[in-house]
Amino acid sequence: MKESMAQLLAVQQLDRKLMRFRREIRDIPARKEALDQEKASAEERLNDIEQRQRQNAAEQGNLESEIESLREQIKRYKRQQLDVKTNDEYRALTHEISAVEQKISQLEDREIELMETAERLNAEHREARERLDDEEDRIGAEKEALDRRLEEVQRDLDEVSARREEKAAKVDKRTLAHYKRIFDNRGDYAVVPIENGVCTGCHMKVTPQTVHDAQAAQKLVACNYCGRLLYVPADHRTS
Ligand SMILES: [Zn+2]
């Protein structure tokens, strides 16, 4: 039984490795997904700036045509002034012209604001473009590293699986089935040492009889609380 305990511990060591490998393999797609997400938000920042640039250009275009039509208006008023009969009519048109000129001047101020905004947006766009390029490089490299890591872990998994099967073949079938049930159930360890009278799987104090039986190692001894198989490590043995 001492021997089969040592074999179980060897199997468990390999099962723990396999568990870590499987977990890593399982998590890689999510890590790649998170990287894609980072790239998408860098793209979104750039798209957002481009959207504001388009709005700005559209508003500038509208202002220009509005200013253009106001200038036409002034020309019409000036032509009318040539035909008026009275000074009052002439003055009224002069008044209209200066109102339109004032309006033009307001629109031109707004146009200057928009041009300044456009310059700022251009600078923001350059910066966001550079940042996106950097992000794309970094993310591409990280995804490639994850792909390489996946291949590596897959290889390790295959290799350790084969070693595990070799070790497991030395354990009798019922003992192995018992071990496997506990390992799958507990998800961490099926075989644990007793230290200072305590099961290190569940940290409960076991009975002196359990300690004695585990130390004698004539049969498999399970913890009364968590069901894990128990052994007494060499440096904890009392004789
Ligand atoms: Zn326990």
PDB file of C-alpha atoms and ligand atoms in Angstrom:
ATOM      1  CA  MET A   1       0.000   0.000   0.000  1.00  0.00           C
ATOM      2  CA  LYS A   2       2.946   2.279   0.686  1.00  0.00           C
ATOM      3  CA  GLU A   3       3.995   1.684  -2.860  1.00  0.00           C
ATOM      4  CA  SER A   4       0.591   2.395  -4.308  1.00  0.00           C
ATOM      5  CA  MET A   5       0.435   5.636  -2.309  1.00  0.00           C
ATOM      6  CA  ALA A   6       3.723   6.701  -3.900  1.00  0.00           C
ATOM      7  CA  GLN A   7       2.327   5.807  -7.323  1.00  0.00           C
ATOM      8  CA  LEU A   8      -0.856   7.779  -6.666  1.00  0.00           C
ATOM      9  CA  LEU A   9       1.213  10.785  -5.632  1.00  0.00           C
ATOM     10  CA  ALA A  10       3.172  10.531  -8.888  1.00  0.00           C
ATOM     11  CA  VAL A  11      -0.093  10.357 -10.873  1.00  0.00           C
ATOM     12  CA  GLN A  12      -1.495  13.281  -8.914  1.00  0.00           C
ATOM     13  CA  GLN A  13       1.573  15.411  -9.595  1.00  0.00           C
ATOM     14  CA  LEU A  14       1.068  14.856 -13.321  1.00  0.00           C
ATOM     15  CA  ASP A  15      -2.707  15.377 -13.072  1.00  0.00           C
ATOM     16  CA  ARG A  16      -2.064  18.734 -11.410  1.00  0.00           C
ATOM     17  CA  LYS A  17       0.208  19.716 -14.291  1.00  0.00           C
ATOM     18  CA  LEU A  18      -2.410  18.600 -16.808  1.00  0.00           C
ATOM     19  CA  MET A  19      -5.028  20.626 -14.971  1.00  0.00           C
ATOM     20  CA  ARG A  20      -2.868  23.764 -15.230  1.00  0.00           C
ATOM     21  CA  PHE A  21      -2.189  23.137 -18.920  1.00  0.00           C
ATOM     22  CA  ARG A  22      -5.896  22.603 -19.692  1.00  0.00           C
ATOM     23  CA  ARG A  23      -6.804  25.761 -17.810  1.00  0.00           C
ATOM     24  CA  GLU A  24      -4.216  27.754 -19.736  1.00  0.00           C
ATOM     25  CA  ILE A  25      -5.418  26.326 -23.067  1.00  0.00           C
ATOM     26  CA  ARG A  26      -8.997  27.131 -22.119  1.00  0.00           C
ATOM     27  CA  ASP A  27      -8.142  30.752 -21.188  1.00  0.00           C
ATOM     28  CA  ILE A  28      -6.141  31.631 -24.308  1.00  0.00           C
ATOM     29  CA  PRO A  29      -9.146  32.396 -26.584  1.00  0.00           C
ATOM     30  CA  ALA A  30     -10.531  34.830 -23.985  1.00  0.00           C
ATOM     31  CA  ARG A  31      -7.128  36.536 -23.713  1.00  0.00           C
ATOM     32  CA  LYS A  32      -7.006  36.921 -27.502  1.00  0.00           C
ATOM     33  CA  GLU A  33     -10.547  38.239 -27.462  1.00  0.00           C
ATOM     34  CA  ALA A  34      -9.578  40.857 -24.852  1.00  0.00           C
ATOM     35  CA  LEU A  35      -6.717  41.982 -27.120  1.00  0.00           C
ATOM     36  CA  ASP A  36      -9.130  42.315 -30.069  1.00  0.00           C
ATOM     37  CA  GLN A  37     -11.349  44.382 -27.814  1.00  0.00           C
ATOM     38  CA  GLU A  38      -8.446  46.725 -26.999  1.00  0.00           C
ATOM     39  CA  LYS A  39      -7.780  47.160 -30.699  1.00  0.00           C
ATOM     40  CA  ALA A  40     -11.470  47.827 -31.337  1.00  0.00           C
ATOM     41  CA  SER A  41     -11.535  50.631 -28.772  1.00  0.00           C
ATOM     42  CA  ALA A  42      -8.437  52.240 -30.312  1.00  0.00           C
ATOM     43  CA  GLU A  43     -10.233  52.081 -33.681  1.00  0.00           C
ATOM     44  CA  GLU A  44     -13.343  53.530 -32.122  1.00  0.00           C
ATOM     45  CA  ARG A  45     -11.361  56.531 -30.821  1.00  0.00           C
ATOM     46  CA  LEU A  46     -10.098  57.157 -34.347  1.00  0.00           C
ATOM     47  CA  ASN A  47     -13.581  56.760 -35.879  1.00  0.00           C
ATOM     48  CA  ASP A  48     -14.988  59.173 -33.357  1.00  0.00           C
ATOM     49  CA  ILE A  49     -12.443  61.841 -34.374  1.00  0.00           C
ATOM     50  CA  GLU A  50     -13.158  61.215 -38.063  1.00  0.00           C
ATOM     51  CA  GLN A  51     -16.866  61.632 -37.399  1.00  0.00           C
ATOM     52  CA  ARG A  52     -16.187  65.021 -35.732  1.00  0.00           C
ATOM     53  CA  GLN A  53     -13.953  66.023 -38.675  1.00  0.00           C
ATOM     54  CA  ARG A  54     -16.771  65.251 -41.117  1.00  0.00           C
ATOM     55  CA  GLN A  55     -19.267  67.254 -39.047  1.00  0.00           C
ATOM     56  CA  ASN A  56     -16.840  70.162 -38.895  1.00  0.00           C
ATOM     57  CA  ALA A  57     -16.248  70.120 -42.660  1.00  0.00           C
ATOM     58  CA  ALA A  58     -19.996  69.941 -43.307  1.00  0.00           C
ATOM     59  CA  GLU A  59     -20.661  72.911 -41.048  1.00  0.00           C
ATOM     60  CA  GLN A  60     -17.888  74.893 -42.747  1.00  0.00           C
ATOM     61  CA  GLY A  61     -19.436  74.103 -46.140  1.00  0.00           C
ATOM     62  CA  ASN A  62     -22.860  75.278 -44.967  1.00  0.00           C
ATOM     63  CA  LEU A  63     -21.393  78.505 -43.587  1.00  0.00           C
ATOM     64  CA  GLU A  64     -19.595  79.229 -46.833  1.00  0.00           C
ATOM     65  CA  SER A  65     -22.700  78.871 -48.926  1.00  0.00           C
ATOM     66  CA  GLU A  66     -24.673  80.943 -46.430  1.00  0.00           C
ATOM     67  CA  ILE A  67     -22.039  83.713 -46.599  1.00  0.00           C
ATOM     68  CA  GLU A  68     -22.057  83.459 -50.386  1.00  0.00           C
ATOM     69  CA  SER A  69     -25.802  83.964 -50.576  1.00  0.00           C
ATOM     70  CA  LEU A  70     -25.638  86.907 -48.140  1.00  0.00           C
ATOM     71  CA  ARG A  71     -23.040  88.527 -50.424  1.00  0.00           C
ATOM     72  CA  GLU A  72     -25.421  88.060 -53.353  1.00  0.00           C
ATOM     73  CA  GLN A  73     -28.075  89.716 -51.243  1.00  0.00           C
ATOM     74  CA  ILE A  74     -25.825  92.746 -50.707  1.00  0.00           C
ATOM     75  CA  LYS A  75     -25.218  92.984 -54.450  1.00  0.00           C
ATOM     76  CA  ARG A  76     -28.976  92.979 -55.042  1.00  0.00           C
ATOM     77  CA  TYR A  77     -29.506  95.728 -52.475  1.00  0.00           C
ATOM     78  CA  LYS A  78     -26.757  97.790 -54.117  1.00  0.00           C
ATOM     79  CA  ARG A  79     -28.378  97.394 -57.539  1.00  0.00           C
ATOM     80  CA  GLN A  80     -31.707  98.445 -56.058  1.00  0.00           C
ATOM     81  CA  GLN A  81     -30.052 101.546 -54.585  1.00  0.00           C
ATOM     82  CA  LEU A  82     -29.261 102.684 -58.143  1.00  0.00           C
ATOM     83  CA  ASP A  83     -32.955 102.678 -58.969  1.00  0.00           C
ATOM     84  CA  VAL A  84     -34.489 104.216 -55.825  1.00  0.00           C
ATOM     85  CA  LYS A  85     -36.399 107.479 -56.073  1.00  0.00           C
ATOM     86  CA  THR A  86     -36.053 108.884 -52.546  1.00  0.00           C
ATOM     87  CA  ASN A  87     -33.345 109.384 -49.944  1.00  0.00           C
ATOM     88  CA  ASP A  88     -35.435 107.468 -47.407  1.00  0.00           C
ATOM     89  CA  GLU A  89     -35.542 104.419 -49.653  1.00  0.00           C
ATOM     90  CA  TYR A  90     -31.801 104.729 -50.206  1.00  0.00           C
ATOM     91  CA  ARG A  91     -31.097 104.941 -46.457  1.00  0.00           C
ATOM     92  CA  ALA A  92     -33.370 101.958 -45.757  1.00  0.00           C
ATOM     93  CA  LEU A  93     -31.342  99.868 -48.199  1.00  0.00           C
ATOM     94  CA  THR A  94     -28.049 101.096 -46.662  1.00  0.00           C
ATOM     95  CA  HIS A  95     -29.434  99.978 -43.329  1.00  0.00           C
ATOM     96  CA  GLU A  96     -30.328  96.524 -44.760  1.00  0.00           C
ATOM     97  CA  ILE A  97     -26.846  96.217 -46.265  1.00  0.00           C
ATOM     98  CA  SER A  98     -25.108  96.945 -42.997  1.00  0.00           C
ATOM     99  CA  ALA A  99     -27.330  94.413 -41.188  1.00  0.00           C
ATOM    100  CA  VAL A 100     -26.362  91.738 -43.724  1.00  0.00           C
ATOM    101  CA  GLU A 101     -22.682  92.713 -43.448  1.00  0.00           C
ATOM    102  CA  GLN A 102     -22.903  92.287 -39.713  1.00  0.00           C
ATOM    103  CA  LYS A 103     -24.448  88.874 -40.158  1.00  0.00           C
ATOM    104  CA  ILE A 104     -21.620  87.923 -42.557  1.00  0.00           C
ATOM    105  CA  SER A 105     -19.047  89.040 -40.056  1.00  0.00           C
ATOM    106  CA  GLN A 106     -20.639  86.832 -37.356  1.00  0.00           C
ATOM    107  CA  LEU A 107     -20.624  83.865 -39.700  1.00  0.00           C
ATOM    108  CA  GLU A 108     -16.978  84.515 -40.559  1.00  0.00           C
ATOM    109  CA  ASP A 109     -16.095  84.504 -36.855  1.00  0.00           C
ATOM    110  CA  ARG A 110     -17.810  81.149 -36.534  1.00  0.00           C
ATOM    111  CA  GLU A 111     -15.900  79.943 -39.587  1.00  0.00           C
ATOM    112  CA  ILE A 112     -12.590  80.843 -37.938  1.00  0.00           C
ATOM    113  CA  GLU A 113     -13.625  78.887 -34.838  1.00  0.00           C
ATOM    114  CA  LEU A 114     -14.419  75.881 -37.008  1.00  0.00           C
ATOM    115  CA  MET A 115     -11.057  76.139 -38.766  1.00  0.00           C
ATOM    116  CA  GLU A 116      -9.286  76.179 -35.414  1.00  0.00           C
ATOM    117  CA  THR A 117     -11.313  73.153 -34.313  1.00  0.00           C
ATOM    118  CA  ALA A 118     -10.375  71.418 -37.573  1.00  0.00           C
ATOM    119  CA  GLU A 119      -6.676  71.977 -36.856  1.00  0.00           C
ATOM    120  CA  ARG A 120      -7.062  70.551 -33.360  1.00  0.00           C
ATOM    121  CA  LEU A 121      -8.965  67.560 -34.744  1.00  0.00           C
ATOM    122  CA  ASN A 122      -6.226  66.959 -37.309  1.00  0.00           C
ATOM    123  CA  ALA A 123      -3.640  66.846 -34.538  1.00  0.00           C
ATOM    124  CA  GLU A 124      -5.856  64.513 -32.474  1.00  0.00           C
ATOM    125  CA  HIS A 125      -6.330  62.333 -35.521  1.00  0.00           C
ATOM    126  CA  ARG A 126      -2.594  62.040 -36.154  1.00  0.00           C
ATOM    127  CA  GLU A 127      -2.033  61.107 -32.535  1.00  0.00           C
ATOM    128  CA  ALA A 128      -4.869  58.555 -32.501  1.00  0.00           C
ATOM    129  CA  ARG A 129      -3.599  57.090 -35.779  1.00  0.00           C
ATOM    130  CA  GLU A 130      -0.105  56.671 -34.330  1.00  0.00           C
ATOM    131  CA  ARG A 131      -1.509  55.158 -31.170  1.00  0.00           C
ATOM    132  CA  LEU A 132      -3.631  52.731 -33.165  1.00  0.00           C
ATOM    133  CA  ASP A 133      -0.581  51.707 -35.215  1.00  0.00           C
ATOM    134  CA  ASP A 134       1.368  51.081 -32.002  1.00  0.00           C
ATOM    135  CA  GLU A 135      -1.550  49.175 -30.497  1.00  0.00           C
ATOM    136  CA  GLU A 136      -1.875  47.055 -33.620  1.00  0.00           C
ATOM    137  CA  ASP A 137       1.817  46.159 -33.483  1.00  0.00           C
ATOM    138  CA  ARG A 138       1.701  45.332 -29.784  1.00  0.00           C
ATOM    139  CA  ILE A 139      -1.576  43.393 -30.014  1.00  0.00           C
ATOM    140  CA  GLY A 140      -0.385  41.469 -33.072  1.00  0.00           C
ATOM    141  CA  ALA A 141       2.803  40.476 -31.244  1.00  0.00           C
ATOM    142  CA  GLU A 142       0.898  39.466 -28.110  1.00  0.00           C
ATOM    143  CA  LYS A 143      -1.557  37.361 -30.094  1.00  0.00           C
ATOM    144  CA  GLU A 144       1.287  35.624 -31.896  1.00  0.00           C
ATOM    145  CA  ALA A 145       2.947  34.937 -28.539  1.00  0.00           C
ATOM    146  CA  LEU A 146      -0.323  33.444 -27.287  1.00  0.00           C
ATOM    147  CA  ASP A 147      -0.568  31.225 -30.383  1.00  0.00           C
ATOM    148  CA  ARG A 148       2.992  30.019 -29.819  1.00  0.00           C
ATOM    149  CA  ARG A 149       2.241  29.449 -26.142  1.00  0.00           C
ATOM    150  CA  LEU A 150      -0.871  27.464 -27.097  1.00  0.00           C
ATOM    151  CA  GLU A 151       1.180  25.156 -29.319  1.00  0.00           C
ATOM    152  CA  GLU A 152       3.773  24.772 -26.582  1.00  0.00           C
ATOM    153  CA  VAL A 153       1.207  23.968 -23.890  1.00  0.00           C
ATOM    154  CA  GLN A 154      -0.557  21.564 -26.240  1.00  0.00           C
ATOM    155  CA  ARG A 155       2.741  19.735 -26.784  1.00  0.00           C
ATOM    156  CA  ASP A 156       3.459  19.671 -23.034  1.00  0.00           C
ATOM    157  CA  LEU A 157      -0.058  18.427 -22.409  1.00  0.00           C
ATOM    158  CA  ASP A 158       0.368  15.542 -24.839  1.00  0.00           C
ATOM    159  CA  GLU A 159       3.723  14.646 -23.375  1.00  0.00           C
ATOM    160  CA  VAL A 160       2.549  14.775 -19.747  1.00  0.00           C
ATOM    161  CA  SER A 161      -0.649  12.867 -20.649  1.00  0.00           C
ATOM    162  CA  ALA A 162       1.473  10.041 -21.994  1.00  0.00           C
ATOM    163  CA  ARG A 163       3.619  10.022 -18.853  1.00  0.00           C
ATOM    164  CA  ARG A 164       0.515  10.106 -16.708  1.00  0.00           C
ATOM    165  CA  GLU A 165      -0.935   7.071 -18.512  1.00  0.00           C
ATOM    166  CA  GLU A 166       2.327   5.207 -17.923  1.00  0.00           C
ATOM    167  CA  LYS A 167       2.251   5.979 -14.204  1.00  0.00           C
ATOM    168  CA  ALA A 168      -1.478   5.276 -13.908  1.00  0.00           C
ATOM    169  CA  ALA A 169      -1.031   1.855 -15.518  1.00  0.00           C
ATOM    170  CA  LYS A 170       1.010   0.815 -12.465  1.00  0.00           C
ATOM    171  CA  VAL A 171      -1.844   1.575 -10.040  1.00  0.00           C
ATOM    172  CA  ASP A 172      -4.579  -1.038  -9.633  1.00  0.00           C
ATOM    173  CA  LYS A 173      -7.792  -0.109 -11.396  1.00  0.00           C
ATOM    174  CA  ARG A 174     -10.062   0.227  -8.348  1.00  0.00           C
ATOM    175  CA  THR A 175      -7.591   2.409  -6.460  1.00  0.00           C
ATOM    176  CA  LEU A 176      -7.100   4.564  -9.533  1.00  0.00           C
ATOM    177  CA  ALA A 177     -10.867   4.925 -10.063  1.00  0.00           C
ATOM    178  CA  HIS A 178     -11.273   5.893  -6.402  1.00  0.00           C
ATOM    179  CA  TYR A 179      -8.459   8.436  -6.686  1.00  0.00           C
ATOM    180  CA  LYS A 180      -9.860   9.886  -9.904  1.00  0.00           C
ATOM    181  CA  ARG A 181     -13.342  10.306  -8.445  1.00  0.00           C
ATOM    182  CA  ILE A 182     -11.947  12.348  -5.542  1.00  0.00           C
ATOM    183  CA  PHE A 183      -9.581  14.347  -7.753  1.00  0.00           C
ATOM    184  CA  ASP A 184     -12.369  15.334 -10.173  1.00  0.00           C
ATOM    185  CA  ASN A 185     -14.745  16.011  -7.324  1.00  0.00           C
ATOM    186  CA  ARG A 186     -12.404  18.187  -5.303  1.00  0.00           C
ATOM    187  CA  GLY A 187     -10.741  19.838  -8.271  1.00  0.00           C
ATOM    188  CA  ASP A 188      -7.414  20.268  -6.485  1.00  0.00           C
ATOM    189  CA  TYR A 189      -5.989  17.235  -4.663  1.00  0.00           C
ATOM    190  CA  ALA A 190      -7.152  13.653  -4.076  1.00  0.00           C
ATOM    191  CA  VAL A 191      -4.161  12.679  -1.941  1.00  0.00           C
ATOM    192  CA  VAL A 192      -2.938  14.971   0.830  1.00  0.00           C
ATOM    193  CA  PRO A 193      -0.492  14.707   3.722  1.00  0.00           C
ATOM    194  CA  ILE A 194      -1.515  14.789   7.346  1.00  0.00           C
ATOM    195  CA  GLU A 195       0.495  17.448   9.127  1.00  0.00           C
ATOM    196  CA  ASN A 196       0.355  17.875  12.914  1.00  0.00           C
ATOM    197  CA  GLY A 197      -2.743  15.675  13.017  1.00  0.00           C
ATOM    198  CA  VAL A 198      -4.561  17.877  10.487  1.00  0.00           C
ATOM    199  CA  CYS A 199      -5.791  16.899   7.010  1.00  0.00           C
ATOM    200  CA  THR A 200      -4.083  19.463   4.759  1.00  0.00           C
ATOM    201  CA  GLY A 201      -6.940  19.111   2.243  1.00  0.00           C
ATOM    202  CA  CYS A 202      -9.699  20.479   4.494  1.00  0.00           C
ATOM    203  CA  HIS A 203      -7.659  21.631   7.533  1.00  0.00           C
ATOM    204  CA  MET A 204      -9.730  19.547   9.943  1.00  0.00           C
ATOM    205  CA  LYS A 205      -8.126  17.618  12.774  1.00  0.00           C
ATOM    206  CA  VAL A 206      -8.369  13.893  12.105  1.00  0.00           C
ATOM    207  CA  THR A 207      -8.615  11.202  14.779  1.00  0.00           C
ATOM    208  CA  PRO A 208      -5.462   9.624  16.217  1.00  0.00           C
ATOM    209  CA  GLN A 209      -6.709   6.311  14.753  1.00  0.00           C
ATOM    210  CA  THR A 210      -6.760   7.875  11.275  1.00  0.00           C
ATOM    211  CA  VAL A 211      -3.224   9.196  11.784  1.00  0.00           C
ATOM    212  CA  HIS A 212      -2.158   5.764  12.961  1.00  0.00           C
ATOM    213  CA  ASP A 213      -3.773   3.974  10.000  1.00  0.00           C
ATOM    214  CA  ALA A 214      -2.325   6.443   7.517  1.00  0.00           C
ATOM    215  CA  GLN A 215       1.123   6.002   8.999  1.00  0.00           C
ATOM    216  CA  ALA A 216       0.845   2.214   8.983  1.00  0.00           C
ATOM    217  CA  ALA A 217      -0.241   2.478   5.346  1.00  0.00           C
ATOM    218  CA  GLN A 218      -1.687  -1.007   5.206  1.00  0.00           C
ATOM    219  CA  LYS A 219      -4.790   0.294   3.408  1.00  0.00           C
ATOM    220  CA  LEU A 220      -6.044   3.495   1.827  1.00  0.00           C
ATOM    221  CA  VAL A 221      -7.160   5.900   4.516  1.00  0.00           C
ATOM    222  CA  ALA A 222      -9.632   8.676   3.739  1.00  0.00           C
ATOM    223  CA  CYS A 223     -10.280  11.886   5.678  1.00  0.00           C
ATOM    224  CA  ASN A 224     -13.618  11.643   7.511  1.00  0.00           C
ATOM    225  CA  TYR A 225     -14.463  15.223   6.580  1.00  0.00           C
ATOM    226  CA  CYS A 226     -13.410  15.728   2.960  1.00  0.00           C
ATOM    227  CA  GLY A 227     -12.856  12.170   1.746  1.00  0.00           C
ATOM    228  CA  ARG A 228      -9.344  12.893   0.426  1.00  0.00           C
ATOM    229  CA  LEU A 229      -6.830  10.078   0.757  1.00  0.00           C
ATOM    230  CA  LEU A 230      -4.291  10.621   3.508  1.00  0.00           C
ATOM    231  CA  TYR A 231      -0.647   9.811   4.025  1.00  0.00           C
ATOM    232  CA  VAL A 232       1.930  10.794   6.616  1.00  0.00           C
ATOM    233  CA  PRO A 233       5.032  12.328   5.052  1.00  0.00           C
ATOM    234  CA  ALA A 234       8.347  10.773   6.069  1.00  0.00           C
ATOM    235  CA  ASP A 235       9.454  13.816   8.095  1.00  0.00           C
ATOM    236  CA  HIS A 236       6.194  13.821  10.074  1.00  0.00           C
ATOM    237  CA  ARG A 237       6.281  10.185  11.101  1.00  0.00           C
ATOM    238  CA  THR A 238       6.263   9.371  14.763  1.00  0.00           C
ATOM    239  CA  SER A 239       7.530   5.980  15.730  1.00  0.00           C
TER     240      SER A 239
HETATM  241 ZN    ZN B   1      -9.910  16.415   4.901  1.00  0.00          ZN
END
